[in-house]
GROMACS .gro file of C-alpha atoms in nm:
model
  348
    1UNK     CA    1  -6.638  -1.582   5.920
    2UNK     CA    2  -6.642  -1.230   5.784
    3UNK     CA    3  -6.355  -1.015   5.908
    4UNK     CA    4  -6.345  -0.638   5.954
    5UNK     CA    5  -6.147  -0.464   5.681
    6UNK     CA    6  -5.929  -0.283   5.935
    7UNK     CA    7  -5.758  -0.612   6.021
    8UNK     CA    8  -5.482  -0.752   5.800
    9UNK     CA    9  -5.555  -1.052   5.583
   10UNK     CA   10  -5.517  -1.381   5.772
   11UNK     CA   11  -5.223  -1.616   5.734
   12UNK     CA   12  -5.322  -1.913   5.516
   13UNK     CA   13  -5.248  -2.268   5.633
   14UNK     CA   14  -5.346  -2.574   5.429
   15UNK     CA   15  -5.434  -2.934   5.514
   16UNK     CA   16  -5.426  -3.170   5.217
   17UNK     CA   17  -5.620  -3.489   5.158
   18UNK     CA   18  -5.323  -3.700   5.273
   19UNK     CA   19  -5.331  -3.512   5.609
   20UNK     CA   20  -5.007  -3.322   5.534
   21UNK     CA   21  -4.999  -2.968   5.677
   22UNK     CA   22  -4.861  -2.649   5.523
   23UNK     CA   23  -4.848  -2.383   5.795
   24UNK     CA   24  -4.866  -2.022   5.678
   25UNK     CA   25  -4.656  -1.736   5.820
   26UNK     CA   26  -4.457  -1.741   6.141
   27UNK     CA   27  -4.605  -1.802   6.486
   28UNK     CA   28  -4.596  -1.427   6.556
   29UNK     CA   29  -4.753  -1.352   6.219
   30UNK     CA   30  -5.039  -1.593   6.288
   31UNK     CA   31  -5.103  -1.429   6.626
   32UNK     CA   32  -5.101  -1.077   6.480
   33UNK     CA   33  -5.291  -1.145   6.157
   34UNK     CA   34  -5.504  -1.442   6.257
   35UNK     CA   35  -5.506  -1.773   6.073
   36UNK     CA   36  -5.731  -1.936   5.815
   37UNK     CA   37  -5.699  -2.314   5.779
   38UNK     CA   38  -5.804  -2.423   5.429
   39UNK     CA   39  -5.914  -2.788   5.411
   40UNK     CA   40  -5.871  -2.995   5.097
   41UNK     CA   41  -6.200  -3.071   4.923
   42UNK     CA   42  -6.103  -3.437   4.961
   43UNK     CA   43  -6.152  -3.413   5.340
   44UNK     CA   44  -6.499  -3.256   5.322
   45UNK     CA   45  -6.856  -3.367   5.258
   46UNK     CA   46  -7.110  -3.144   5.080
   47UNK     CA   47  -7.486  -3.157   5.042
   48UNK     CA   48  -7.778  -2.916   5.047
   49UNK     CA   49  -8.082  -2.909   5.276
   50UNK     CA   50  -8.411  -2.723   5.259
   51UNK     CA   51  -8.417  -2.380   5.422
   52UNK     CA   52  -8.634  -2.396   5.738
   53UNK     CA   53  -8.959  -2.195   5.733
   54UNK     CA   54  -8.965  -1.858   5.903
   55UNK     CA   55  -8.672  -1.691   5.729
   56UNK     CA   56  -8.334  -1.663   5.899
   57UNK     CA   57  -8.453  -1.623   6.254
   58UNK     CA   58  -8.237  -1.736   6.544
   59UNK     CA   59  -8.461  -2.041   6.583
   60UNK     CA   60  -8.434  -2.132   6.214
   61UNK     CA   61  -8.055  -2.095   6.226
   62UNK     CA   62  -8.036  -2.322   6.532
   63UNK     CA   63  -8.258  -2.579   6.361
   64UNK     CA   64  -8.044  -2.575   6.046
   65UNK     CA   65  -7.726  -2.622   6.248
   66UNK     CA   66  -7.881  -2.919   6.430
   67UNK     CA   67  -7.989  -3.071   6.097
   68UNK     CA   68  -7.639  -3.026   5.957
   69UNK     CA   69  -7.485  -3.204   6.256
   70UNK     CA   70  -7.736  -3.488   6.233
   71UNK     CA   71  -7.670  -3.546   5.861
   72UNK     CA   72  -7.289  -3.520   5.873
   73UNK     CA   73  -7.135  -3.861   5.786
   74UNK     CA   74  -6.870  -3.825   6.056
   75UNK     CA   75  -6.876  -3.927   6.421
   76UNK     CA   76  -6.726  -3.598   6.547
   77UNK     CA   77  -6.810  -3.341   6.280
   78UNK     CA   78  -6.758  -2.971   6.233
   79UNK     CA   79  -6.994  -2.794   5.994
   80UNK     CA   80  -7.028  -2.472   5.799
   81UNK     CA   81  -7.353  -2.349   5.644
   82UNK     CA   82  -7.393  -2.130   5.334
   83UNK     CA   83  -7.745  -1.986   5.312
   84UNK     CA   84  -7.935  -1.921   4.990
   85UNK     CA   85  -8.298  -1.836   4.919
   86UNK     CA   86  -8.445  -2.187   4.937
   87UNK     CA   87  -8.148  -2.418   5.003
   88UNK     CA   88  -7.859  -2.429   5.248
   89UNK     CA   89  -7.519  -2.561   5.145
   90UNK     CA   90  -7.387  -2.784   5.425
   91UNK     CA   91  -7.013  -2.851   5.449
   92UNK     CA   92  -6.888  -3.097   5.710
   93UNK     CA   93  -6.557  -3.258   5.803
   94UNK     CA   94  -6.423  -3.467   6.092
   95UNK     CA   95  -6.240  -3.278   6.364
   96UNK     CA   96  -5.966  -3.539   6.339
   97UNK     CA   97  -5.888  -3.407   5.988
   98UNK     CA   98  -5.723  -3.102   6.148
   99UNK     CA   99  -5.450  -3.325   6.292
  100UNK     CA  100  -5.184  -3.120   6.471
  101UNK     CA  101  -5.382  -2.799   6.411
  102UNK     CA  102  -5.682  -2.920   6.612
  103UNK     CA  103  -5.768  -2.661   6.874
  104UNK     CA  104  -5.583  -2.380   6.697
  105UNK     CA  105  -5.750  -2.039   6.721
  106UNK     CA  106  -5.825  -2.020   6.351
  107UNK     CA  107  -6.105  -2.009   6.095
  108UNK     CA  108  -6.145  -2.350   5.929
  109UNK     CA  109  -6.291  -2.347   5.579
  110UNK     CA  110  -6.327  -2.596   5.290
  111UNK     CA  111  -6.127  -2.479   4.989
  112UNK     CA  112  -6.437  -2.476   4.766
  113UNK     CA  113  -6.578  -2.180   4.959
  114UNK     CA  114  -6.288  -1.970   4.831
  115UNK     CA  115  -6.383  -2.034   4.468
  116UNK     CA  116  -6.556  -1.762   4.270
  117UNK     CA  117  -6.928  -1.833   4.205
  118UNK     CA  118  -7.008  -1.961   3.857
  119UNK     CA  119  -7.309  -2.078   3.657
  120UNK     CA  120  -7.371  -2.428   3.529
  121UNK     CA  121  -7.112  -2.706   3.528
  122UNK     CA  122  -6.755  -2.610   3.620
  123UNK     CA  123  -6.451  -2.834   3.668
  124UNK     CA  124  -6.174  -2.690   3.883
  125UNK     CA  125  -5.838  -2.804   4.010
  126UNK     CA  126  -5.782  -2.780   4.384
  127UNK     CA  127  -5.497  -2.823   4.627
  128UNK     CA  128  -5.460  -3.194   4.557
  129UNK     CA  129  -5.744  -3.306   4.332
  130UNK     CA  130  -6.015  -3.208   4.085
  131UNK     CA  131  -6.367  -3.096   4.172
  132UNK     CA  132  -6.676  -3.088   3.951
  133UNK     CA  133  -6.925  -2.823   4.059
  134UNK     CA  134  -7.279  -2.740   3.949
  135UNK     CA  135  -7.389  -2.382   4.016
  136UNK     CA  136  -7.736  -2.234   3.977
  137UNK     CA  137  -7.823  -1.868   4.038
  138UNK     CA  138  -7.490  -1.809   4.209
  139UNK     CA  139  -7.532  -2.100   4.454
  140UNK     CA  140  -7.341  -2.427   4.459
  141UNK     CA  141  -7.596  -2.708   4.419
  142UNK     CA  142  -7.375  -3.017   4.374
  143UNK     CA  143  -7.007  -3.108   4.408
  144UNK     CA  144  -6.791  -3.416   4.345
  145UNK     CA  145  -6.415  -3.456   4.410
  146UNK     CA  146  -6.159  -3.688   4.252
  147UNK     CA  147  -5.787  -3.719   4.340
  148UNK     CA  148  -5.709  -3.724   3.965
  149UNK     CA  149  -5.870  -3.563   3.664
  150UNK     CA  150  -6.196  -3.751   3.593
  151UNK     CA  151  -6.283  -3.899   3.258
  152UNK     CA  152  -6.580  -3.801   3.045
  153UNK     CA  153  -6.797  -4.085   3.181
  154UNK     CA  154  -6.743  -3.976   3.541
  155UNK     CA  155  -6.833  -3.617   3.451
  156UNK     CA  156  -7.141  -3.731   3.261
  157UNK     CA  157  -7.260  -3.928   3.564
  158UNK     CA  158  -7.206  -3.625   3.786
  159UNK     CA  159  -7.391  -3.398   3.543
  160UNK     CA  160  -7.688  -3.634   3.523
  161UNK     CA  161  -7.706  -3.660   3.902
  162UNK     CA  162  -7.693  -3.280   3.934
  163UNK     CA  163  -7.950  -3.225   3.659
  164UNK     CA  164  -7.699  -3.029   3.450
  165UNK     CA  165  -7.637  -3.019   3.077
  166UNK     CA  166  -7.286  -3.140   2.982
  167UNK     CA  167  -7.140  -2.971   2.675
  168UNK     CA  168  -6.936  -3.195   2.440
  169UNK     CA  169  -6.604  -3.029   2.525
  170UNK     CA  170  -6.671  -2.965   2.897
  171UNK     CA  171  -6.522  -3.297   3.005
  172UNK     CA  172  -6.174  -3.194   2.885
  173UNK     CA  173  -6.167  -2.842   3.032
  174UNK     CA  174  -6.025  -2.794   3.381
  175UNK     CA  175  -6.051  -2.439   3.515
  176UNK     CA  176  -5.815  -2.301   3.777
  177UNK     CA  177  -6.003  -2.177   4.084
  178UNK     CA  178  -6.013  -1.809   4.173
  179UNK     CA  179  -5.957  -1.765   4.547
  180UNK     CA  180  -6.147  -1.494   4.730
  181UNK     CA  181  -6.331  -1.432   5.052
  182UNK     CA  182  -6.565  -1.705   5.183
  183UNK     CA  183  -6.937  -1.626   5.159
  184UNK     CA  184  -7.115  -1.501   5.469
  185UNK     CA  185  -7.460  -1.595   5.588
  186UNK     CA  186  -7.710  -1.329   5.466
  187UNK     CA  187  -7.929  -1.205   5.745
  188UNK     CA  188  -7.684  -1.304   6.017
  189UNK     CA  189  -7.387  -1.097   5.904
  190UNK     CA  190  -7.389  -0.894   6.224
  191UNK     CA  191  -7.378  -1.211   6.429
  192UNK     CA  192  -7.090  -1.342   6.218
  193UNK     CA  193  -6.893  -1.022   6.276
  194UNK     CA  194  -6.950  -1.037   6.648
  195UNK     CA  195  -6.825  -1.396   6.653
  196UNK     CA  196  -6.523  -1.296   6.446
  197UNK     CA  197  -6.394  -1.062   6.718
  198UNK     CA  198  -6.131  -1.252   6.915
  199UNK     CA  199  -5.869  -1.150   7.170
  200UNK     CA  200  -5.600  -1.142   6.902
  201UNK     CA  201  -5.810  -0.896   6.697
  202UNK     CA  202  -5.843  -0.660   6.992
  203UNK     CA  203  -5.468  -0.676   7.056
  204UNK     CA  204  -5.386  -0.619   6.688
  205UNK     CA  205  -5.619  -0.317   6.669
  206UNK     CA  206  -5.463  -0.166   6.980
  207UNK     CA  207  -5.111  -0.209   6.836
  208UNK     CA  208  -5.211  -0.057   6.501
  209UNK     CA  209  -5.409   0.242   6.626
  210UNK     CA  210  -5.264   0.327   6.967
  211UNK     CA  211  -4.944   0.191   7.116
  212UNK     CA  212  -4.994   0.344   7.458
  213UNK     CA  213  -5.320   0.163   7.551
  214UNK     CA  214  -5.156  -0.176   7.489
  215UNK     CA  215  -5.017  -0.204   7.840
  216UNK     CA  216  -5.346  -0.097   7.990
  217UNK     CA  217  -5.542  -0.352   7.784
  218UNK     CA  218  -5.293  -0.625   7.872
  219UNK     CA  219  -5.331  -0.552   8.244
  220UNK     CA  220  -5.710  -0.557   8.210
  221UNK     CA  221  -5.690  -0.887   8.023
  222UNK     CA  222  -5.480  -1.044   8.299
  223UNK     CA  223  -5.724  -0.920   8.563
  224UNK     CA  224  -6.024  -1.048   8.365
  225UNK     CA  225  -5.855  -1.384   8.311
  226UNK     CA  226  -5.787  -1.415   8.684
  227UNK     CA  227  -6.149  -1.323   8.762
  228UNK     CA  228  -6.272  -1.581   8.514
  229UNK     CA  229  -6.048  -1.848   8.669
  230UNK     CA  230  -6.179  -1.765   9.016
  231UNK     CA  231  -6.538  -1.776   8.894
  232UNK     CA  232  -6.474  -2.109   8.722
  233UNK     CA  233  -6.338  -2.257   9.047
  234UNK     CA  234  -6.640  -2.136   9.242
  235UNK     CA  235  -6.875  -2.274   8.976
  236UNK     CA  236  -6.701  -2.613   8.983
  237UNK     CA  237  -6.729  -2.623   9.362
  238UNK     CA  238  -7.099  -2.533   9.346
  239UNK     CA  239  -7.166  -2.795   9.079
  240UNK     CA  240  -6.995  -3.065   9.284
  241UNK     CA  241  -7.189  -2.971   9.596
  242UNK     CA  242  -7.520  -2.969   9.410
  243UNK     CA  243  -7.469  -3.326   9.295
  244UNK     CA  244  -7.629  -3.515   9.014
  245UNK     CA  245  -7.974  -3.359   9.045
  246UNK     CA  246  -7.871  -3.023   8.899
  247UNK     CA  247  -7.663  -3.191   8.629
  248UNK     CA  248  -7.956  -3.409   8.525
  249UNK     CA  249  -8.193  -3.112   8.518
  250UNK     CA  250  -7.951  -2.910   8.304
  251UNK     CA  251  -7.915  -3.201   8.064
  252UNK     CA  252  -8.292  -3.232   8.037
  253UNK     CA  253  -8.326  -2.861   7.962
  254UNK     CA  254  -8.060  -2.880   7.690
  255UNK     CA  255  -8.231  -3.176   7.529
  256UNK     CA  256  -8.571  -3.003   7.545
  257UNK     CA  257  -8.426  -2.688   7.386
  258UNK     CA  258  -8.265  -2.892   7.110
  259UNK     CA  259  -8.586  -3.080   7.032
  260UNK     CA  260  -8.781  -2.754   7.032
  261UNK     CA  261  -8.539  -2.596   6.785
  262UNK     CA  262  -8.536  -2.906   6.567
  263UNK     CA  263  -8.917  -2.907   6.549
  264UNK     CA  264  -8.901  -2.610   6.311
  265UNK     CA  265  -8.783  -2.852   6.040
  266UNK     CA  266  -9.096  -3.068   6.079
  267UNK     CA  267  -8.872  -3.376   6.062
  268UNK     CA  268  -8.810  -3.671   6.292
  269UNK     CA  269  -8.519  -3.597   6.524
  270UNK     CA  270  -8.241  -3.858   6.476
  271UNK     CA  271  -8.239  -3.920   6.852
  272UNK     CA  272  -8.593  -4.063   6.832
  273UNK     CA  273  -8.516  -4.375   6.622
  274UNK     CA  274  -8.191  -4.423   6.814
  275UNK     CA  275  -8.385  -4.424   7.140
  276UNK     CA  276  -8.621  -4.684   6.993
  277UNK     CA  277  -8.323  -4.896   6.886
  278UNK     CA  278  -8.153  -4.869   7.227
  279UNK     CA  279  -8.470  -4.979   7.410
  280UNK     CA  280  -8.527  -5.280   7.181
  281UNK     CA  281  -8.159  -5.380   7.159
  282UNK     CA  282  -8.132  -5.395   7.540
  283UNK     CA  283  -8.303  -5.734   7.537
  284UNK     CA  284  -8.148  -5.862   7.212
  285UNK     CA  285  -7.782  -5.890   7.317
  286UNK     CA  286  -7.683  -5.634   7.051
  287UNK     CA  287  -7.509  -5.299   7.076
  288UNK     CA  288  -7.478  -4.992   6.852
  289UNK     CA  289  -7.130  -4.926   6.712
  290UNK     CA  290  -7.203  -4.628   6.486
  291UNK     CA  291  -7.487  -4.466   6.293
  292UNK     CA  292  -7.548  -4.224   6.007
  293UNK     CA  293  -7.860  -4.038   5.892
  294UNK     CA  294  -7.890  -3.957   5.521
  295UNK     CA  295  -8.211  -3.799   5.393
  296UNK     CA  296  -8.476  -4.024   5.554
  297UNK     CA  297  -8.261  -4.336   5.576
  298UNK     CA  298  -8.093  -4.446   5.898
  299UNK     CA  299  -7.789  -4.674   5.884
  300UNK     CA  300  -7.674  -4.846   6.205
  301UNK     CA  301  -7.371  -5.068   6.261
  302UNK     CA  302  -7.462  -5.339   6.515
  303UNK     CA  303  -7.231  -5.566   6.713
  304UNK     CA  304  -7.380  -5.907   6.795
  305UNK     CA  305  -7.224  -6.230   6.930
  306UNK     CA  306  -7.069  -6.453   6.665
  307UNK     CA  307  -7.317  -6.686   6.496
  308UNK     CA  308  -7.621  -6.483   6.601
  309UNK     CA  309  -7.827  -6.289   6.343
  310UNK     CA  310  -8.035  -6.027   6.528
  311UNK     CA  311  -8.353  -6.106   6.332
  312UNK     CA  312  -8.568  -6.050   6.640
  313UNK     CA  313  -8.432  -5.698   6.659
  314UNK     CA  314  -8.541  -5.634   6.298
  315UNK     CA  315  -8.892  -5.759   6.371
  316UNK     CA  316  -8.919  -5.543   6.682
  317UNK     CA  317  -8.798  -5.233   6.495
  318UNK     CA  318  -9.046  -5.284   6.212
  319UNK     CA  319  -9.326  -5.281   6.467
  320UNK     CA  320  -9.238  -4.926   6.574
  321UNK     CA  321  -9.439  -4.648   6.397
  322UNK     CA  322  -9.127  -4.431   6.346
  323UNK     CA  323  -8.941  -4.695   6.144
  324UNK     CA  324  -9.019  -4.890   5.827
  325UNK     CA  325  -8.841  -5.080   5.552
  326UNK     CA  326  -8.587  -5.241   5.788
  327UNK     CA  327  -8.323  -5.459   5.624
  328UNK     CA  328  -8.017  -5.632   5.770
  329UNK     CA  329  -7.685  -5.715   5.602
  330UNK     CA  330  -7.371  -5.879   5.745
  331UNK     CA  331  -7.066  -5.653   5.750
  332UNK     CA  332  -6.719  -5.759   5.638
  333UNK     CA  333  -6.605  -5.803   5.998
  334UNK     CA  334  -6.735  -6.097   6.201
  335UNK     CA  335  -6.999  -6.013   6.458
  336UNK     CA  336  -7.093  -5.682   6.286
  337UNK     CA  337  -7.418  -5.618   6.097
  338UNK     CA  338  -7.545  -5.321   5.898
  339UNK     CA  339  -7.906  -5.228   5.959
  340UNK     CA  340  -8.086  -4.994   5.721
  341UNK     CA  341  -8.424  -4.838   5.792
  342UNK     CA  342  -8.646  -4.563   5.653
  343UNK     CA  343  -8.781  -4.302   5.894
  344UNK     CA  344  -9.145  -4.204   5.898
  345UNK     CA  345  -9.203  -3.829   5.897
  346UNK     CA  346  -9.429  -3.691   6.175
  347UNK     CA  347  -9.794  -3.644   6.082
  348UNK     CA  348  -9.874  -3.292   5.968
   0.00000   0.00000   0.00000
């Protein structure tokens, strides 16, 4: 997130691909300056998606964030979007990658976002690996990471996949990254700045500008915290008294809002094929273990009793208008099957 210039630069902590942690500054320094947790490129996934129609409206931003969550190849993912004219760079990583720093009041950012923009094919060393990047018009279009320096064949494959021209000597050149400020989201910069204001920022500003108001602000903070705690207790009591009816209605409203926002993308919501699968699997003695959505392909891991191939489930899924091209493969573990299917896009 973009930070106001009046605040000191954040303390930098690093998490490497092997999950080792390098904590920056002292505990007091992190509280006063804030903290930025830089994730190794080896812990992150990158792809680009089409920018939703309608510019960068609040609805388009919500739709893009939903699409990023749906496409992340992690069960419990965090995401960060980098907007460009016609594409959005989507970074995702599992929350578990933060390890002991999970829940810390900090900005989490993939290390690639601190690299200076380039043009064409660039190979850069990172915290604990090597990354090939393809840039076009100042935007990152493709990225690939290796724990060791890749050979010329690996770089050639990456260049072909990215649609880039590979110079004869490019495979042997490794450029050191230039660290800077992470890119903001054009059009929503004001929103980013509002989100960047945290209690520690207010305290730091008060200490830097005026020492006297610190005690007053602290007292107000304690009073506000107590009021919030009291309100939370009253809300919990009201929710319990209202019972399951209010909870179900709230859930329905959240789902409706999510589907409405996702409709901007004119794509099938990933919950739709999953609902179809759950309904059909109920009578097939099979259960869903995990799923992933990549482009228009859905991959589902199915658990079935030993010795049973859920072929009836495949036939039932193929009969649904949302799903086509269903294929089933046994996984390496007994009783598990991988099911692949292509999603039909909604009619225009």
